[in-house]
Tab-separated table of C-alpha atoms in Angstrom:
chain	number	residue	atom	x	y	z
A	1	MET	CA	0.047	-0.154	0.016
A	2	PRO	CA	1.646	3.504	-0.691
A	3	SER	CA	2.435	5.615	2.287
A	4	GLY	CA	-0.707	7.810	3.702
A	5	VAL	CA	-0.275	11.634	3.794
A	6	VAL	CA	-2.119	13.992	5.992
A	7	LEU	CA	-1.516	17.958	6.292
A	8	ALA	CA	-2.651	20.391	8.527
A	9	ASP	CA	-2.706	24.080	8.682
A	10	VAL	CA	-0.174	25.248	11.638
A	11	ALA	CA	-2.406	28.380	12.217
A	12	SER	CA	-6.006	26.749	12.517
A	13	GLY	CA	-5.023	23.220	13.016
A	14	ALA	CA	-7.492	22.370	10.154
A	15	LEU	CA	-6.862	19.179	8.220
A	16	THR	CA	-5.851	20.758	4.657
A	17	TYR	CA	-5.153	17.492	2.680
A	18	ARG	CA	-5.454	13.722	2.769
A	19	ASN	CA	-4.636	11.469	0.137
A	20	ARG	CA	-6.388	8.278	-0.752
A	21	ALA	CA	-3.833	5.603	1.034
A	22	ALA	CA	-4.376	8.103	4.311
A	23	ALA	CA	-8.015	7.768	3.847
A	24	ALA	CA	-7.729	3.799	3.346
A	25	LEU	CA	-5.351	3.354	6.455
A	26	LEU	CA	-7.580	5.751	8.702
A	27	ASP	CA	-11.045	4.327	7.302
A	28	ALA	CA	-11.892	8.219	6.725
A	29	GLU	CA	-14.877	8.794	5.236
A	30	GLY	CA	-16.293	12.149	2.842
A	31	ASP	CA	-14.079	14.765	1.978
A	32	ASP	CA	-14.727	16.941	5.227
A	33	LEU	CA	-11.113	17.063	6.593
A	34	GLY	CA	-12.118	18.923	9.873
A	35	THR	CA	-9.168	18.741	12.542
A	36	PRO	CA	-7.031	15.701	13.438
A	37	GLN	CA	-10.094	14.741	15.768
A	38	HIS	CA	-11.727	14.155	12.769
A	39	PHE	CA	-10.898	10.466	12.929
A	40	ALA	CA	-13.352	10.100	15.834
A	41	GLY	CA	-14.279	6.746	14.647
A	42	VAL	CA	-11.197	5.559	14.772
A	43	ALA	CA	-9.506	3.922	17.786
A	44	PHE	CA	-5.773	4.543	18.238
A	45	SER	CA	-3.509	2.529	20.746
A	46	ASP	CA	0.286	2.058	21.584
A	47	GLU	CA	1.440	-1.206	20.723
A	48	ALA	CA	1.097	-2.164	24.359
A	49	GLY	CA	-2.569	-1.951	24.093
A	50	THR	CA	-2.940	1.562	25.777
A	51	PRO	CA	-5.225	4.008	23.967
A	52	VAL	CA	-3.812	7.224	22.719
A	53	PRO	CA	-6.052	10.280	23.028
A	54	ALA	CA	-6.455	12.530	20.139
A	55	HIS	CA	-4.026	15.097	21.329
A	56	GLU	CA	-1.263	12.969	21.709
A	57	LEU	CA	-1.153	11.567	18.238
A	58	PRO	CA	1.768	12.621	16.214
A	59	LEU	CA	0.181	15.179	14.330
A	60	ALA	CA	-1.543	16.543	16.888
A	61	ARG	CA	1.774	16.923	18.954
A	62	THR	CA	3.446	18.548	16.033
A	63	LEU	CA	0.762	21.005	15.807
A	64	SER	CA	0.691	21.970	19.079
A	65	HIS	CA	4.366	21.330	20.266
A	66	GLY	CA	6.292	21.687	16.956
A	67	GLU	CA	7.810	18.387	17.648
A	68	ALA	CA	8.985	15.981	14.940
A	69	LEU	CA	7.880	12.908	16.070
A	70	ALA	CA	8.012	8.880	14.791
A	71	ARG	CA	5.466	6.715	16.655
A	72	ASP	CA	4.195	3.337	16.170
A	73	LEU	CA	0.476	3.092	16.469
A	74	ILE	CA	-2.261	0.572	16.342
A	75	VAL	CA	-5.093	1.750	14.598
A	76	ARG	CA	-8.609	0.254	15.096
A	77	ARG	CA	-11.017	0.823	12.155
A	78	ARG	CA	-14.844	1.394	12.047
A	79	ASP	CA	-14.739	-1.957	10.393
A	80	GLY	CA	-13.283	-3.549	13.113
A	81	ALA	CA	-9.838	-4.301	11.546
A	82	GLU	CA	-6.667	-3.485	13.210
A	83	LEU	CA	-3.571	-2.463	11.589
A	84	ALA	CA	-0.110	-1.523	12.677
A	85	VAL	CA	1.124	1.814	11.345
A	86	ALA	CA	4.329	3.454	11.537
A	87	VAL	CA	3.349	7.610	11.980
A	88	ASN	CA	6.114	10.484	10.957
A	89	SER	CA	5.040	13.743	11.596
A	90	ASP	CA	7.244	16.941	11.380
A	91	LEU	CA	6.652	20.895	10.497
A	92	VAL	CA	6.866	22.330	6.832
A	93	ARG	CA	8.531	25.560	7.030
A	94	ASP	CA	8.397	28.618	4.263
A	95	SER	CA	11.460	29.996	2.888
A	96	ASP	CA	11.414	32.338	5.706
A	97	GLY	CA	11.661	29.618	8.233
A	98	THR	CA	7.917	30.115	9.372
A	99	ALA	CA	6.088	26.895	10.196
A	100	ARG	CA	3.105	26.676	7.763
A	101	LEU	CA	1.890	22.998	7.665
A	102	ALA	CA	2.374	19.775	9.652
A	103	ILE	CA	2.639	16.962	7.597
A	104	ALA	CA	1.843	13.087	8.868
A	105	VAL	CA	3.263	10.378	6.776
A	106	LEU	CA	1.629	6.835	7.618
A	107	HIS	CA	2.869	3.490	6.527
A	108	ASP	CA	0.728	0.006	6.970
A	109	VAL	CA	3.336	-2.170	8.689
A	110	SER	CA	1.224	-4.853	9.900
A	111	GLU	CA	2.999	-7.406	7.612
A	112	ASP	CA	6.308	-6.144	8.603
A	113	LYS	CA	5.336	-6.931	12.593
A	114	ARG	CA	3.632	-10.130	12.152
A	115	VAL	CA	6.697	-11.123	10.371
A	116	ALA	CA	8.784	-10.395	12.852
A	117	LEU	CA	6.643	-11.829	15.601
A	118	GLN	CA	6.723	-15.210	13.774
A	119	LEU	CA	10.862	-14.908	13.583
A	120	ALA	CA	10.783	-14.425	16.919
A	121	THR	CA	8.613	-17.190	17.824
A	122	ASP	CA	10.491	-19.426	15.536
A	123	LEU	CA	13.585	-18.367	17.419
A	124	ILE	CA	12.090	-19.086	20.599
A	125	ALA	CA	11.003	-22.585	19.647
A	126	THR	CA	14.421	-23.333	18.139
A	127	LEU	CA	16.466	-22.493	21.452
A	128	ASP	CA	13.814	-24.177	23.524
A	129	THR	CA	14.204	-27.528	21.308
A	130	PRO	CA	16.575	-29.847	23.281
A	131	PRO	CA	20.033	-29.979	21.087
A	132	GLN	CA	19.664	-34.066	20.091
A	133	ALA	CA	16.156	-32.579	18.548
A	134	ALA	CA	17.571	-29.722	16.587
A	135	GLY	CA	19.232	-32.052	13.655
A	136	ARG	CA	22.538	-30.840	12.868
A	137	PHE	CA	21.959	-27.100	13.671
A	138	THR	CA	23.351	-26.255	17.346
A	139	VAL	CA	23.063	-22.993	18.845
A	140	ARG	CA	26.383	-22.333	20.885
A	141	TRP	CA	26.416	-19.693	22.931
A	142	ARG	CA	29.682	-18.056	24.005
A	143	ALA	CA	30.894	-15.216	26.293
A	144	PRO	CA	32.428	-11.886	25.048
A	145	ASP	CA	35.482	-13.664	25.861
A	146	GLY	CA	35.168	-16.581	24.040
A	147	ARG	CA	34.483	-19.317	26.779
């Protein structure tokens, strides 16, 4: 899936642009962009499952504090689907250095997270396997001094 892009006006906080990928990722409806709270029907949480309030989302933090942020979030859409989304946000400045826009770029990393979890699970299963059952592959742990 292509990257989702959302732009917001720094002065008003109003969303000014959302591409189709962002609309699909965030399950956004209609053309009314509103404010970052526009995605009210979508639930955001961190990877531990703790809800993330709208004012703590990367784009909102960039607008309110001028912070450049990178954060992984779980997005629970209106249709019940959950996606792992990497969000990067920052200010866009004009030639005078004045912040005019805030931008958030969203990437669906659900498959990456799934593969990483499977690899970790497989590694743990391999390490928990008795050496005689592991066949010709043996894991040998050595201390940094070689012992």
